Short mmCIF file of C-alpha atoms in Angstrom, two decimals:
data_model
loop_
_atom_site.label_atom_id
_atom_site.label_comp_id
_atom_site.label_asym_id
_atom_site.label_seq_id
_atom_site.Cartn_x
_atom_site.Cartn_y
_atom_site.Cartn_z
CA MET A 1001 108.60 124.66 54.78
CA SER A 1002 111.27 125.56 52.24
CA GLY A 1003 111.03 122.32 50.23
CA ARG A 1004 107.91 120.38 49.30
CA VAL A 1005 107.66 116.92 50.83
CA ALA A 1006 105.25 114.11 50.01
CA ILE A 1007 104.27 110.74 51.41
CA ALA A 1008 104.90 108.53 48.40
CA GLY A 1009 104.45 105.11 49.95
CA VAL A 1010 102.75 103.51 52.94
CA GLY A 1011 102.72 100.04 54.46
CA GLN A 1012 101.08 98.35 57.42
CA THR A 1013 101.02 94.89 58.92
CA VAL A 1014 97.93 93.46 60.51
CA TYR A 1015 97.56 94.71 64.09
CA LYS A 1016 96.73 92.13 66.73
CA ARG A 1017 97.21 91.59 70.44
CA ARG A 1018 100.29 89.42 69.93
CA HIS A 1019 102.15 88.25 66.83
CA GLU A 1020 103.10 84.74 67.92
CA ASP A 1021 104.67 83.51 64.69
CA VAL A 1022 106.55 86.57 63.42
CA ASN A 1023 109.67 88.21 64.82
CA SER A 1024 110.28 91.94 64.92
CA GLY A 1025 112.48 91.99 61.84
CA GLU A 1026 109.85 90.24 59.75
CA LEU A 1027 107.13 92.65 60.87
CA VAL A 1028 109.36 95.57 59.89
CA ARG A 1029 110.22 93.96 56.55
CA ARG A 1030 106.55 93.47 55.66
CA ALA A 1031 105.59 97.08 56.38
CA ALA A 1032 108.75 98.55 54.84
CA MET A 1033 108.52 96.55 51.61
CA GLN A 1034 104.88 97.57 51.19
CA ALA A 1035 105.86 101.22 51.59
CA LEU A 1036 108.83 100.98 49.21
CA ASP A 1037 106.77 99.14 46.58
CA ASP A 1038 103.99 101.71 46.95
CA ALA A 1039 106.51 104.51 46.41
CA GLY A 1040 108.16 102.75 43.46
CA LEU A 1041 111.57 102.95 45.13
CA GLY A 1042 114.23 100.54 46.31
CA MET A 1043 116.39 100.78 49.41
CA ASP A 1044 119.16 102.27 47.27
CA ALA A 1045 117.07 105.46 47.00
CA ILE A 1046 116.69 105.84 50.78
CA GLY A 1047 119.05 108.38 52.36
CA LEU A 1048 117.91 107.93 55.96
CA VAL A 1049 116.01 105.38 58.02
CA ILE A 1050 114.18 106.50 61.17
CA GLY A 1051 112.93 103.98 63.69
CA GLY A 1052 109.94 104.76 65.84
CA VAL A 1053 109.96 102.67 69.01
CA ALA A 1054 108.40 103.80 72.29
CA PRO A 1055 109.98 102.92 75.67
CA ASP A 1056 111.75 99.55 75.62
CA ALA A 1057 109.94 98.59 78.81
CA LEU A 1058 106.60 98.35 76.99
CA ALA A 1059 107.79 95.31 75.04
CA GLY A 1060 110.42 94.15 77.52
CA LEU A 1061 112.97 94.13 74.67
CA ASN A 1062 116.03 96.36 74.85
CA HIS A 1063 116.87 98.35 71.70
CA MET A 1064 114.94 95.98 69.44
CA ASP A 1065 115.06 98.62 66.70
CA LEU A 1066 118.80 98.13 66.14
CA GLY A 1067 118.29 94.61 64.86
CA ALA A 1068 114.85 95.05 63.35
CA ILE A 1069 114.88 98.49 61.69
CA ALA A 1070 118.42 99.90 61.31
CA ARG A 1071 120.13 99.11 57.99
CA PRO A 1072 123.94 98.84 57.59
CA GLY A 1073 125.38 101.63 55.48
CA ILE A 1074 122.37 103.94 55.80
CA PRO A 1075 122.15 106.75 58.39
CA TYR A 1076 119.76 105.79 61.16
CA PHE A 1077 118.33 107.15 64.39
CA ARG A 1078 115.50 106.27 66.72
CA VAL A 1079 112.68 108.50 67.96
CA ASN A 1080 110.73 107.94 71.19
CA THR A 1081 107.95 110.25 72.36
CA GLY A 1082 105.61 107.59 73.72
CA GLY A 1083 102.35 107.44 71.79
CA ALA A 1084 103.49 110.27 69.51
CA THR A 1085 106.61 108.34 68.46
CA GLY A 1086 105.47 107.58 64.92
CA SER A 1087 104.38 111.12 64.07
CA SER A 1088 107.46 112.61 65.74
CA ALA A 1089 109.56 110.42 63.45
CA VAL A 1090 107.69 111.82 60.45
CA LEU A 1091 108.40 115.38 61.62
CA ALA A 1092 112.10 114.49 61.74
CA ALA A 1093 111.93 113.01 58.25
CA ILE A 1094 110.23 116.12 56.88
CA SER A 1095 113.02 118.27 58.31
CA TRP A 1096 115.73 116.16 56.68
CA ILE A 1097 114.12 116.28 53.25
CA ALA A 1098 112.97 119.92 53.35
CA SER A 1099 116.47 121.02 54.39
CA GLY A 1100 118.03 119.17 51.46
CA ARG A 1101 119.92 116.56 53.47
CA CYS A 1102 118.44 113.70 51.43
CA ASP A 1103 115.68 113.00 48.92
CA ALA A 1104 113.92 110.03 50.50
CA VAL A 1105 113.42 108.81 54.06
CA LEU A 1106 111.98 105.52 55.28
CA VAL A 1107 110.16 105.77 58.61
CA VAL A 1108 109.22 102.53 60.36
CA ALA A 1109 107.40 102.30 63.69
CA LEU A 1110 107.31 98.99 65.55
CA GLU A 1111 105.31 97.83 68.58
CA ARG A 1112 105.74 94.48 70.40
CA MET A 1113 104.01 95.24 73.71
CA GLY A 1114 102.03 92.01 73.57
CA HIS A 1115 105.23 90.15 74.48
CA ALA A 1116 105.50 91.76 77.92
CA SER A 1117 103.38 91.12 80.99
CA THR A 1118 104.22 94.51 82.49
CA SER A 1119 102.93 96.94 79.85
CA GLN A 1120 100.09 98.32 81.98
CA LYS A 1121 102.47 98.79 84.91
CA VAL A 1122 104.73 100.80 82.63
CA PHE A 1123 101.81 102.98 81.54
CA ASN A 1124 100.93 103.61 85.17
CA SER A 1125 104.47 104.74 85.96
CA ILE A 1126 104.63 107.62 83.49
CA PHE A 1127 103.41 110.15 86.06
CA ASP A 1128 105.45 112.21 88.52
CA PRO A 1129 106.82 109.83 91.20
CA ILE A 1130 107.10 112.47 93.96
CA TYR A 1131 104.29 115.00 93.93
CA GLU A 1132 101.58 112.83 92.35
CA LYS A 1133 102.27 109.46 93.98
CA ASP A 1134 99.81 110.02 96.84
CA ILE A 1135 96.77 110.27 94.57
CA SER A 1136 97.42 106.99 92.70
CA VAL A 1137 97.38 108.49 89.22
CA THR A 1138 97.13 105.82 86.51
CA THR A 1139 96.48 105.96 82.80
CA ILE A 1140 92.83 105.04 83.31
CA SER A 1141 92.18 107.33 86.28
CA MET A 1142 93.72 110.29 84.43
CA VAL A 1143 91.49 109.63 81.43
CA ALA A 1144 88.53 109.42 83.80
CA MET A 1145 89.38 112.75 85.40
CA ARG A 1146 89.55 114.46 82.03
CA ALA A 1147 86.28 112.85 80.95
CA THR A 1148 84.52 114.20 84.04
CA MET A 1149 86.01 117.66 83.39
CA LEU A 1150 84.58 117.59 79.87
CA MET A 1151 81.20 116.48 81.20
CA GLN A 1152 81.14 119.31 83.73
CA ASP A 1153 82.58 122.08 81.56
CA GLN A 1154 81.23 121.30 78.08
CA GLY A 1155 78.09 119.26 78.63
CA TYR A 1156 79.13 115.81 77.47
CA ASN A 1157 77.54 112.78 79.13
CA GLN A 1158 78.19 109.06 79.44
CA ARG A 1159 75.98 108.38 76.43
CA HIS A 1160 78.34 110.49 74.30
CA TRP A 1161 81.33 108.37 75.31
CA ALA A 1162 79.42 105.18 74.55
CA GLU A 1163 78.03 106.37 71.22
CA LEU A 1164 81.43 107.65 70.03
CA THR A 1165 82.95 104.30 70.97
CA ALA A 1166 80.26 102.47 68.99
CA LYS A 1167 80.84 104.86 66.07
CA ASN A 1168 84.53 103.95 66.00
CA ALA A 1169 83.72 100.25 66.27
CA ARG A 1170 81.45 100.51 63.22
CA ALA A 1171 84.16 102.27 61.23
CA ALA A 1172 86.72 99.63 62.19
CA GLN A 1173 84.64 96.92 60.52
CA HIS A 1174 85.96 98.20 57.16
CA ASN A 1175 89.62 98.25 58.28
CA ASP A 1176 91.51 95.22 56.99
CA THR A 1177 94.57 95.93 59.15
CA ILE A 1178 92.67 95.03 62.34
CA ASP A 1179 92.85 91.33 63.18
CA ARG A 1180 90.01 91.08 65.69
CA LYS A 1181 87.30 93.64 65.11
CA ARG A 1182 85.20 94.53 68.12
CA VAL A 1183 81.47 94.87 67.48
CA PHE A 1184 79.16 96.40 70.06
CA THR A 1185 76.43 98.97 70.55
CA ALA A 1186 76.38 102.02 72.80
CA ASP A 1187 74.08 100.19 75.21
CA GLU A 1188 76.58 97.35 75.46
CA VAL A 1189 79.33 99.86 76.21
CA LEU A 1190 77.24 101.38 78.99
CA ALA A 1191 76.56 97.91 80.40
CA SER A 1192 80.24 96.97 80.54
CA PRO A 1193 82.14 97.19 83.86
CA ILE A 1194 83.40 100.55 85.12
CA LEU A 1195 87.20 100.87 85.17
CA ALA A 1196 87.27 104.37 86.68
CA TRP A 1197 84.06 106.37 86.48
CA PRO A 1198 82.92 107.26 83.86
CA ILE A 1199 85.28 105.08 81.80
CA ARG A 1200 83.91 101.63 81.02
CA GLN A 1201 85.72 98.54 79.89
CA LEU A 1202 84.55 98.60 76.26
CA GLU A 1203 85.73 102.21 75.93
CA ALA A 1204 89.34 101.24 76.63
CA CYS A 1205 91.66 100.57 73.72
CA PRO A 1206 93.08 97.05 73.32
CA MET A 1207 96.74 96.06 73.58
CA SER A 1208 98.09 95.80 70.03
CA GLU A 1209 101.23 94.84 68.11
CA GLY A 1210 102.37 95.53 64.57
CA ALA A 1211 104.51 97.67 62.28
CA CYS A 1212 103.77 100.68 60.10
CA ALA A 1213 106.00 102.36 57.50
CA VAL A 1214 106.02 105.41 55.25
CA VAL A 1215 108.36 106.64 52.54
CA LEU A 1216 108.66 110.41 52.38
CA THR A 1217 110.27 112.03 49.34
CA ALA A 1218 111.33 115.35 47.91
CA GLU A 1219 109.15 116.91 45.24
CA HIS A 1220 111.08 115.64 42.21
CA LEU A 1221 110.56 112.02 43.29
CA ALA A 1222 106.85 112.60 43.86
CA ARG A 1223 106.00 114.02 40.45
CA ASP A 1224 103.58 111.99 38.35
CA ARG A 1225 102.73 109.74 41.30
CA ASN A 1226 99.63 109.50 43.46
CA VAL A 1227 101.06 110.98 46.66
CA ALA A 1228 99.83 112.73 49.78
CA TRP A 1229 101.50 116.12 50.09
CA ILE A 1230 102.63 117.47 53.43
CA HIS A 1231 100.89 120.85 53.72
CA GLY A 1232 101.94 121.53 57.31
CA ALA A 1233 103.50 119.76 60.28
CA ALA A 1234 104.38 120.77 63.83
CA GLY A 1235 104.92 119.30 67.27
CA LEU A 1236 105.27 120.57 70.84
CA SER A 1237 106.24 119.14 74.21
CA ASP A 1238 105.15 120.15 77.71
CA THR A 1239 105.84 119.26 81.32
CA TYR A 1240 104.82 115.72 82.21
CA ALA A 1241 103.61 116.78 85.66
CA MET A 1242 99.81 116.66 85.52
CA GLY A 1243 99.43 118.98 88.51
CA ASP A 1244 101.28 121.75 86.69
CA ARG A 1245 98.71 121.56 83.90
CA ILE A 1246 95.54 121.73 85.98
CA HIS A 1247 95.22 125.52 86.27
CA ARG A 1248 97.23 127.84 84.06
CA ALA A 1249 96.70 130.58 81.53
CA GLU A 1250 97.29 128.25 78.57
CA GLY A 1251 94.39 126.06 79.63
CA SER A 1252 93.65 123.07 81.83
CA LEU A 1253 94.24 119.38 81.14
CA VAL A 1254 91.33 119.19 78.71
CA GLU A 1255 92.42 122.16 76.60
CA LEU A 1256 95.43 120.19 75.28
CA HIS A 1257 97.72 123.23 74.99
CA THR A 1258 100.41 121.39 73.04
CA LEU A 1259 97.91 120.13 70.47
CA VAL A 1260 96.34 123.58 70.15
CA GLU A 1261 99.73 125.11 69.39
CA SER A 1262 100.82 122.26 67.12
CA ALA A 1263 97.62 122.64 65.11
CA ARG A 1264 97.99 126.42 64.96
CA LYS A 1265 101.49 126.12 63.51
CA ALA A 1266 100.61 123.33 61.09
CA TYR A 1267 97.51 125.19 59.90
CA ALA A 1268 99.56 128.35 59.32
CA GLN A 1269 101.96 126.40 57.10
CA ALA A 1270 99.03 124.85 55.23
CA GLY A 1271 97.10 128.10 54.83
CA VAL A 1272 94.19 126.73 56.85
CA THR A 1273 92.30 129.56 58.55
CA ARG A 1274 88.89 127.90 58.94
CA PRO A 1275 89.53 124.25 59.81
CA SER A 1276 85.85 123.45 60.28
CA GLU A 1277 85.35 124.37 56.61
CA GLN A 1278 88.72 123.51 55.05
CA VAL A 1279 89.44 120.11 56.62
CA ASP A 1280 87.62 117.07 55.24
CA CYS A 1281 88.97 114.25 57.38
CA VAL A 1282 90.67 113.92 60.77
CA GLU A 1283 92.48 110.95 62.28
CA ILE A 1284 92.69 111.74 66.00
CA HIS A 1285 95.13 109.87 68.20
CA ALA A 1286 92.58 109.04 70.88
CA PRO A 1287 92.64 105.67 72.69
CA PHE A 1288 89.41 106.70 74.49
CA SER A 1289 86.32 108.47 73.16
CA SER A 1290 86.69 111.29 75.69
CA ALA A 1291 90.22 111.87 74.38
CA GLU A 1292 88.75 112.16 70.89
CA ALA A 1293 86.29 114.77 72.16
CA MET A 1294 89.08 116.83 73.73
CA ALA A 1295 90.70 117.17 70.31
CA TYR A 1296 87.60 118.60 68.59
CA THR A 1297 88.13 121.99 70.20
CA ALA A 1298 91.93 121.82 70.19
CA LEU A 1299 91.92 121.34 66.42
CA GLY A 1300 89.50 124.22 65.87
CA LEU A 1301 86.75 121.99 64.51
CA VAL A 1302 84.26 123.40 67.02
CA GLY A 1303 83.88 126.30 69.45
CA ASP A 1304 84.45 126.01 73.18
CA ASP A 1305 80.82 125.14 73.88
CA SER A 1306 79.74 123.18 70.80
CA GLY A 1307 81.69 119.94 71.21
CA PRO A 1308 78.69 117.82 72.27
CA GLN A 1309 76.70 119.03 69.26
CA PHE A 1310 79.60 118.12 66.96
CA ALA A 1311 79.74 114.69 68.60
CA ASP A 1312 76.00 114.27 68.06
CA ARG A 1313 76.44 114.94 64.34
CA LEU A 1314 79.29 112.44 64.13
CA ILE A 1315 77.13 109.86 65.86
CA ASP A 1316 74.09 110.31 63.60
CA GLY A 1317 76.21 110.70 60.45
CA SER A 1318 75.18 114.26 59.59
CA GLU A 1319 78.61 115.85 60.13
CA ARG A 1320 80.57 116.77 56.98
CA ILE A 1321 84.00 116.16 58.53
CA VAL A 1322 84.97 112.51 58.77
CA VAL A 1323 86.61 111.62 62.09
CA ASN A 1324 88.63 108.42 62.50
CA PRO A 1325 87.40 106.53 59.43
CA SER A 1326 89.85 103.75 60.35
CA GLY A 1327 88.23 103.26 63.75
CA GLY A 1328 91.12 105.05 65.42
CA PRO A 1329 93.40 103.84 68.21
CA GLN A 1330 90.38 103.17 70.38
CA MET A 1331 89.91 100.05 68.27
CA VAL A 1332 93.59 99.12 67.76
CA ASN A 1333 96.49 100.82 69.52
CA PRO A 1334 100.05 99.69 68.70
CA VAL A 1335 101.55 102.46 70.85
CA SER A 1336 104.84 103.05 69.02
CA ALA A 1337 103.08 103.03 65.65
CA ALA A 1338 99.69 104.53 66.56
CA ALA A 1339 100.49 108.13 65.60
CA LEU A 1340 102.15 107.02 62.36
CA VAL A 1341 99.04 104.97 61.57
CA ARG A 1342 97.01 108.19 61.86
CA ILE A 1343 99.23 109.78 59.19
CA VAL A 1344 99.06 106.71 56.96
CA GLU A 1345 95.27 106.59 57.20
CA CYS A 1346 95.04 110.27 56.24
CA ALA A 1347 97.42 109.68 53.34
CA LEU A 1348 95.24 106.83 52.10
CA GLN A 1349 92.14 109.03 52.28
CA VAL A 1350 93.58 111.98 50.33
CA ARG A 1351 95.04 109.59 47.75
CA GLY A 1352 91.72 107.81 47.40
CA THR A 1353 93.29 104.41 48.13
CA ALA A 1354 91.74 103.54 51.50
CA GLY A 1355 89.68 100.69 50.07
CA ALA A 1356 86.52 99.79 51.98
CA ARG A 1357 87.09 102.62 54.46
CA GLN A 1358 87.49 105.29 51.77
CA HIS A 1359 85.24 108.36 52.02
CA ASP A 1360 84.29 110.65 49.14
CA ALA A 1361 85.83 114.03 48.35
CA ILE A 1362 88.70 113.95 50.86
CA ARG A 1363 91.12 116.63 49.67
CA ARG A 1364 92.68 117.68 52.98
CA ALA A 1365 93.15 115.59 56.11
CA VAL A 1366 94.65 116.17 59.56
CA ALA A 1367 96.48 113.59 61.67
CA THR A 1368 97.33 114.08 65.33
CA GLY A 1369 99.71 112.37 67.72
CA GLN A 1370 99.66 112.34 71.53
CA GLY A 1371 102.43 110.91 73.68
CA GLY A 1372 103.28 110.33 77.30
CA ALA A 1373 100.74 111.90 79.62
CA THR A 1374 99.74 114.00 76.56
CA GLN A 1375 102.81 116.19 77.07
CA PHE A 1376 103.84 115.43 73.48
CA SER A 1377 101.57 116.52 70.63
CA THR A 1378 101.93 116.59 66.86
CA CYS A 1379 99.71 117.76 64.03
CA VAL A 1380 100.24 116.96 60.35
CA VAL A 1381 98.11 118.40 57.54
CA LEU A 1382 98.06 116.35 54.34
CA GLY A 1383 96.52 117.23 51.02
CA ALA A 1384 95.80 115.79 47.60
CA ASP A 1385 97.04 118.97 45.89
CA ARG A 1386 100.66 120.05 45.69
CA PRO A 1387 101.16 122.95 48.15
#
């Protein structure tokens, strides 16, 4: 990147299944004001506002961003890449600042899916309507297929999925942005009903609402402040047809080609050549524990055949790299904001301001975003040191 960019301010509302007493504009205001106050800036310093809102159908509200996020007199546009919406918006903001178009950008991601009764039906309609309709592909069944592929190819088992879920639940107990914290053991996960083998009910992420905001600035506005520097950022898109991604040279569904390439490009910008040694913390956009496991290899944290061993170390606490210290989207998943939350949580860690969920010696952190049927991927590398 030609110009240095930093995350100077962050803000989050509480995430819950449904915000009954707060409208969309108020949710946005709460997150945005937190981020602006954190950055020490007013709206007069903002040269661009970017709204991150996933498909309108999720919330059943058409163009809710125009009334809730857009500000009169300030350039504005909306980004929508499904679950990767929030991180895609950050990539756009980085481009604007690094190219010199403005000095500060406010990014706000908003999710209101708890207000619609059709959200799951929308999720189940994201797959190809012609060639894949006969096999009844749904969000859950596609996750299940990938989980079984990982079990067959890399040696994971159902206990891994349950233990990783319990690990994330334990981490979430320290996260004050989660309204209703889920507490359970691996045995309780394994005893919960099967949704689509091997995925069990307690492994599935909850429906969540809320808003998340960040203020990104040019270098001169970040001096003498406790900021998280953008060391590298990249994103890729792919075909949404799952069948086209089953067998190809770039890898199968579990190799996450777009995340592999996004990470490769972001690492190159950041000067990361040995991620397993140079990365301290990772926030993986993974609404299911098997999706988290897929990212271990894609991010270069492990080799092709050592994922289960890495998972074992995460489970028993012996692994140096911290994965999803917030609990991750498996514990709370406001779709439009989920990938931005990953970036915010990494920023908090490298700044040392994560509160009860803070881990020691976090100097470099990686945040991922996954959208659609994982055809959208992003990777952002943040650091405590100026690049």
